[in-house]
XYZ file of N, CA and C in Angstrom:
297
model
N 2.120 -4.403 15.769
C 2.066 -3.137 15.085
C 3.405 -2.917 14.384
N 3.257 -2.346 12.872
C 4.668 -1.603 12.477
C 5.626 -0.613 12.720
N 6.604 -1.017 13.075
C 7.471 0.277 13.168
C 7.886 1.169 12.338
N 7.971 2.357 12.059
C 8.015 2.974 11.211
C 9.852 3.245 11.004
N 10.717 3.467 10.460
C 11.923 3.866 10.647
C 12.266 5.331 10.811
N 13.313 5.736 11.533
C 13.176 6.710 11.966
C 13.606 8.055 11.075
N 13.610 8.714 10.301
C 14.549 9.874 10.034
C 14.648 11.168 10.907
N 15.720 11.612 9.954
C 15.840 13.415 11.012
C 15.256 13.818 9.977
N 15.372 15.247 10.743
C 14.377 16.250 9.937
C 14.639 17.202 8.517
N 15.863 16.659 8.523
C 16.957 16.683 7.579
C 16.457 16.016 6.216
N 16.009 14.913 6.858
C 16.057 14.551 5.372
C 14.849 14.196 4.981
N 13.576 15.671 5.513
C 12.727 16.461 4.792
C 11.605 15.848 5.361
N 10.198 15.781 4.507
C 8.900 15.470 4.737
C 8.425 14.335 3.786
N 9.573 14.908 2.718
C 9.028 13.131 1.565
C 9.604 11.963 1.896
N 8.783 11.320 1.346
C 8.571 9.687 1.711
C 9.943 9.672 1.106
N 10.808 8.627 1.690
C 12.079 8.029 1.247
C 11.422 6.519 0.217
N 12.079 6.154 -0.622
C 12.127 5.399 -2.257
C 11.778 3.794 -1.040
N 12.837 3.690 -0.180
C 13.102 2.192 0.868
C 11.323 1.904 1.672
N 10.425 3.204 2.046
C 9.739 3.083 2.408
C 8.201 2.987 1.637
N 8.651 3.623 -0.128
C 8.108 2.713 -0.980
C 8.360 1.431 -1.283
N 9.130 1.203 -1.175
C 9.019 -0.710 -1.170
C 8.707 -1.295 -0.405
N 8.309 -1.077 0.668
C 7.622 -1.808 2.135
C 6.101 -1.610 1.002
N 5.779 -0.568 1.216
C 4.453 -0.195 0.913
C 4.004 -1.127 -0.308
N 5.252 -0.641 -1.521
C 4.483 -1.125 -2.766
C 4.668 -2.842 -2.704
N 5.071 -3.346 -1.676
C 5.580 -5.256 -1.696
C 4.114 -5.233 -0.882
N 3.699 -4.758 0.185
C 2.138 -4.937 0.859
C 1.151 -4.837 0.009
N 1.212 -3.484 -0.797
C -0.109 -3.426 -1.514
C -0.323 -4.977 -2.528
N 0.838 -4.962 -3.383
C 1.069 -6.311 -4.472
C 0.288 -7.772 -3.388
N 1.310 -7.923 -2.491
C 0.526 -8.705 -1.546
C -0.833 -9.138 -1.313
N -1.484 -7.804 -0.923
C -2.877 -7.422 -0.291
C -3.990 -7.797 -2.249
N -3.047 -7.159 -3.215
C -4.058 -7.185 -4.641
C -4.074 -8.739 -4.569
N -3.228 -9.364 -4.363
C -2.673 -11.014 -5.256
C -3.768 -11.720 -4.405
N -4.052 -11.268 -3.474
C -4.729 -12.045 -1.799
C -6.420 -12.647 -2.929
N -6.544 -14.326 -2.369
C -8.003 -14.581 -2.736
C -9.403 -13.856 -2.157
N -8.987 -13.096 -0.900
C -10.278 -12.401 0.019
C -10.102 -10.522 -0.328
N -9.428 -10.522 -0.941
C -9.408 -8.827 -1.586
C -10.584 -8.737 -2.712
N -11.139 -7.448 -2.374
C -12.383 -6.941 -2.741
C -12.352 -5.700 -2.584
N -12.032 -5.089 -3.915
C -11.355 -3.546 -3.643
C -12.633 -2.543 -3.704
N -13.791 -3.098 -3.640
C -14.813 -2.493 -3.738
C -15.016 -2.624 -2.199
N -14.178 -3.492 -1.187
C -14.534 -3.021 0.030
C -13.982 -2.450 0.695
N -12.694 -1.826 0.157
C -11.936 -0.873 1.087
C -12.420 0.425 1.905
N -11.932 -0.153 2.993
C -12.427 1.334 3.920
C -11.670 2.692 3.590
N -10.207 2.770 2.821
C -9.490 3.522 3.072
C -9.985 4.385 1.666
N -10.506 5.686 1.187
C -10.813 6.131 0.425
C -9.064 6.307 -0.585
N -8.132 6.465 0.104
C -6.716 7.126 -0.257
C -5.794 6.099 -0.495
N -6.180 4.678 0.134
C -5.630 3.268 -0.203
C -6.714 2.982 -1.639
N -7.594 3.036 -1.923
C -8.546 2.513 -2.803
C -8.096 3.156 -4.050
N -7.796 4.910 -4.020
C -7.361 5.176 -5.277
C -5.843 4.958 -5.289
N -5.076 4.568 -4.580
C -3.609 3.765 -5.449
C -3.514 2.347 -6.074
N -4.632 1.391 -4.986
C -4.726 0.061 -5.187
C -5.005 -0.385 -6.864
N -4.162 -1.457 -7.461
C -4.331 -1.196 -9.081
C -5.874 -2.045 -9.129
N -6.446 -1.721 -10.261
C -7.687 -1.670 -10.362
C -7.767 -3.010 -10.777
N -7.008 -4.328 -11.495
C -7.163 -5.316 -11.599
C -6.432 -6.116 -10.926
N -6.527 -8.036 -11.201
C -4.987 -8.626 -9.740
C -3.747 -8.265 -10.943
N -3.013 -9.194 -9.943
C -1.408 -9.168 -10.346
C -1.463 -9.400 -11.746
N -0.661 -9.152 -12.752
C -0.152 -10.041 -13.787
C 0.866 -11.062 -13.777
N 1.390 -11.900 -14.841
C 2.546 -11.951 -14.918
C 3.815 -11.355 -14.810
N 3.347 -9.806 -15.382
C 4.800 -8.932 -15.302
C 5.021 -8.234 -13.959
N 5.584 -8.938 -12.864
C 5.658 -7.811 -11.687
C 6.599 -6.515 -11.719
N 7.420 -6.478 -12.747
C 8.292 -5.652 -12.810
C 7.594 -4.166 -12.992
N 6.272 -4.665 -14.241
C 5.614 -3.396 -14.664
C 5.035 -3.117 -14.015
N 4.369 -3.725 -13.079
C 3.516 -3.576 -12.285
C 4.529 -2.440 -10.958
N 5.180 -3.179 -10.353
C 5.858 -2.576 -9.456
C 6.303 -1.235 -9.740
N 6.561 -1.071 -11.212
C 7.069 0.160 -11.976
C 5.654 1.333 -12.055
N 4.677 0.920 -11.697
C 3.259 1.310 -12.157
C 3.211 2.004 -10.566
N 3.025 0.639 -9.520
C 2.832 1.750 -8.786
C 3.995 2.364 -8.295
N 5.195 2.284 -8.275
C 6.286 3.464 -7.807
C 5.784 4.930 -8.490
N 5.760 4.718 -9.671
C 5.094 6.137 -10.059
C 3.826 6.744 -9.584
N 2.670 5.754 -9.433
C 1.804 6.621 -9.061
C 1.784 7.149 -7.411
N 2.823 6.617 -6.509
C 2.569 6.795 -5.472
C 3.754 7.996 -5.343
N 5.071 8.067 -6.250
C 5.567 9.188 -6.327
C 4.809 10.528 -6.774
N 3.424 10.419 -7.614
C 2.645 11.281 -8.032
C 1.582 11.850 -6.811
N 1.257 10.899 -6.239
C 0.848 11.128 -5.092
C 1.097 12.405 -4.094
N 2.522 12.105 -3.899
C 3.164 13.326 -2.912
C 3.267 13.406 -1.673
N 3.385 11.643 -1.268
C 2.898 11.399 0.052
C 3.756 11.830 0.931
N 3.734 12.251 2.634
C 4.636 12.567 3.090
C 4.665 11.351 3.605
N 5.414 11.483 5.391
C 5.779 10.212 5.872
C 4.448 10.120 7.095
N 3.374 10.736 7.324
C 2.388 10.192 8.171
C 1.417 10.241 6.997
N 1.213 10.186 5.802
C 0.523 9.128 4.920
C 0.413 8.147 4.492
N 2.430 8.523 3.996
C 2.905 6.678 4.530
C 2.572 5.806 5.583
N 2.706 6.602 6.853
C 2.640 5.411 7.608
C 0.784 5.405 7.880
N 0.004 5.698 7.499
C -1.449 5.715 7.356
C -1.218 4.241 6.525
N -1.141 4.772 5.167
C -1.087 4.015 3.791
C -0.608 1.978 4.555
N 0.720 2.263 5.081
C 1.157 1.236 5.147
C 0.175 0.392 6.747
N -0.619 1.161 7.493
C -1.243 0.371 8.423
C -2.683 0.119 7.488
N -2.850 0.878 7.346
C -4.298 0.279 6.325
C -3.914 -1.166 5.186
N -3.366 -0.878 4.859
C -2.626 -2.317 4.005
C -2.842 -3.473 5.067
N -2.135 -3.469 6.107
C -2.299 -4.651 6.829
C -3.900 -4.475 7.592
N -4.371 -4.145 7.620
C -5.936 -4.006 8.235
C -6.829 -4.459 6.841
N -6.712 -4.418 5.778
C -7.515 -4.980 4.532
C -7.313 -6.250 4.170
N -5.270 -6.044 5.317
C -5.261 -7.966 4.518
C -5.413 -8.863 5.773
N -5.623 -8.218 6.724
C -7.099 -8.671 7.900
C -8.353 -9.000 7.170
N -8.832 -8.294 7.057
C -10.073 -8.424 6.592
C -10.193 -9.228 5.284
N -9.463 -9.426 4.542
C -9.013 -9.985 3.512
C -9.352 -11.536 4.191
N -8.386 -12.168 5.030
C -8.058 -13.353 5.584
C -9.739 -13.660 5.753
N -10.470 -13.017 7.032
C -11.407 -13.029 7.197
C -12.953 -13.490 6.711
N -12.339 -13.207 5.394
C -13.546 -13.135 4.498
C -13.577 -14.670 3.249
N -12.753 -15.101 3.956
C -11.996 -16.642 3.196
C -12.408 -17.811 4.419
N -12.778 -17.131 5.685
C -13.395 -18.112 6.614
C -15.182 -18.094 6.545
């Protein structure tokens, strides 16, 4: 299981930028994967961030694509950490579906 890192309460309810990059390096991951099938996601709230086609060539834009939409989002930090266990449970099922 993931550990989540810890903050105080100080420094609020929004997601910190460090814990978008865990997230947005999994999701990229989980899209690039040969057993991803975004028409089978269980997660209704993972499904609308997941980008709608695979990777490109440009990861930069891409990465730039979703930092914004997940800053649009408004996630706090137990969405995040929702967001980021569902990621690894799709790229379960992901693996799965290649056997």
């Amino acid at each position: 299981m993931l550990l989540r890192p810890r903050r105080s309460p100080a420094a609020g309810y929004r997601a910190a930028d460090q814990d978008f990059d865990a997230l947005i390096g999994r999701i990229r991951r989980l899209a690039a994967h040969r057993g991803y099938d975004r028409d089978a996601l269980m997660s209704p709230m993972l499904r609308r961030l997941m980008p709608a086609k695979r990777p490109s060539k440009d990861p930069a834009a891409e990465t730039a694509e979703l930092r914004k939409r997940l800053k649009e989002a408004g996630l706090d930090a137990n969405a995040l950490d929702y967001l980021l266990r569902s990621v690894e449970t799709e790229l379960d099922f992901a693996r799965l579906r290649l056997t």
